[in-house]
Short mmCIF file of C-alpha atoms in Angstrom, two decimals:
data_model
loop_
_atom_site.label_atom_id
_atom_site.label_comp_id
_atom_site.label_asym_id
_atom_site.label_seq_id
_atom_site.Cartn_x
_atom_site.Cartn_y
_atom_site.Cartn_z
CA MET A 1 23.99 16.65 33.85
CA VAL A 2 24.94 14.10 31.21
CA SER A 3 23.59 16.25 28.40
CA GLY A 4 25.65 19.20 29.64
CA PHE A 5 28.78 17.07 29.65
CA VAL A 6 28.05 15.74 26.16
CA LYS A 7 27.37 19.26 24.90
CA SER A 8 30.61 20.62 26.33
CA LEU A 9 32.57 17.64 25.00
CA SER A 10 31.12 18.03 21.51
CA SER A 11 31.75 21.78 21.64
CA PHE A 12 35.38 21.19 22.67
CA THR A 13 35.83 18.61 19.92
CA TYR A 14 34.36 20.93 17.30
CA ARG A 15 36.49 23.91 18.40
CA THR A 16 39.66 21.83 18.60
CA PHE A 17 39.48 19.61 15.52
CA PHE A 18 36.80 20.75 13.08
CA LYS A 19 36.43 24.54 13.17
CA LYS A 20 39.30 25.35 10.83
CA GLU A 21 39.61 23.55 7.53
CA SER A 22 43.32 22.86 7.99
CA THR A 23 42.85 21.12 11.35
CA TYR A 24 39.79 19.28 9.99
CA PHE A 25 41.84 17.96 7.07
CA THR A 26 44.77 17.03 9.34
CA THR A 27 42.42 15.24 11.75
CA ILE A 28 40.77 13.22 8.98
CA VAL A 29 44.04 12.26 7.29
CA GLY A 30 45.78 11.49 10.59
CA SER A 31 42.87 9.37 11.78
CA GLY A 32 42.87 7.47 8.51
CA VAL A 33 46.59 6.76 8.70
CA ILE A 34 46.39 5.64 12.32
CA PHE A 35 43.36 3.44 11.59
CA SER A 36 45.08 1.88 8.58
CA ILE A 37 48.27 1.07 10.49
CA THR A 38 46.34 -0.33 13.47
CA PHE A 39 43.98 -2.41 11.32
CA ASN A 40 46.82 -3.86 9.22
CA THR A 41 48.90 -4.71 12.29
CA LEU A 42 46.03 -6.44 14.07
CA PHE A 43 44.91 -8.31 10.95
CA ASP A 44 48.47 -9.47 10.21
CA LYS A 45 48.80 -10.82 13.75
CA TYR A 46 45.45 -12.59 13.42
CA TRP A 47 46.37 -14.04 10.03
CA ASP A 48 49.80 -15.22 11.21
CA LYS A 49 48.18 -16.97 14.17
CA LYS A 50 45.43 -18.53 12.03
CA THR A 51 47.79 -19.83 9.33
CA ALA A 52 50.70 -20.87 11.54
CA GLY A 53 52.40 -23.98 10.20
CA THR A 54 51.23 -23.53 6.61
CA LYS A 55 53.29 -20.51 5.53
CA TRP A 56 56.49 -20.79 3.53
CA GLU A 57 58.69 -19.62 6.38
CA ASP A 58 57.27 -22.43 8.53
CA ILE A 59 57.78 -25.26 5.99
CA LYS A 60 60.85 -24.00 4.11
CA ASP A 61 63.18 -26.34 6.05
CA ARG A 62 61.42 -29.37 4.57
CA TYR A 63 62.07 -28.34 0.96
CA VAL A 64 65.26 -26.25 0.90
CA GLN A 65 68.62 -27.78 1.71
CA ASN A 66 71.39 -25.42 2.80
#
């Protein structure tokens, strides 16, 4: 039963995204863009949390008088 489900899922995925070259290209490029945006957003949040208190926007008040 599981192998039938996997076979039908892979067949659906192939027919939907990879059969025609134009949809294959669009799928690859779209996936890359989405991955890039997601990775950069998550890494920026991680980096901001890890370096909190040491960035210029956090210590600017100590050095700049306005």
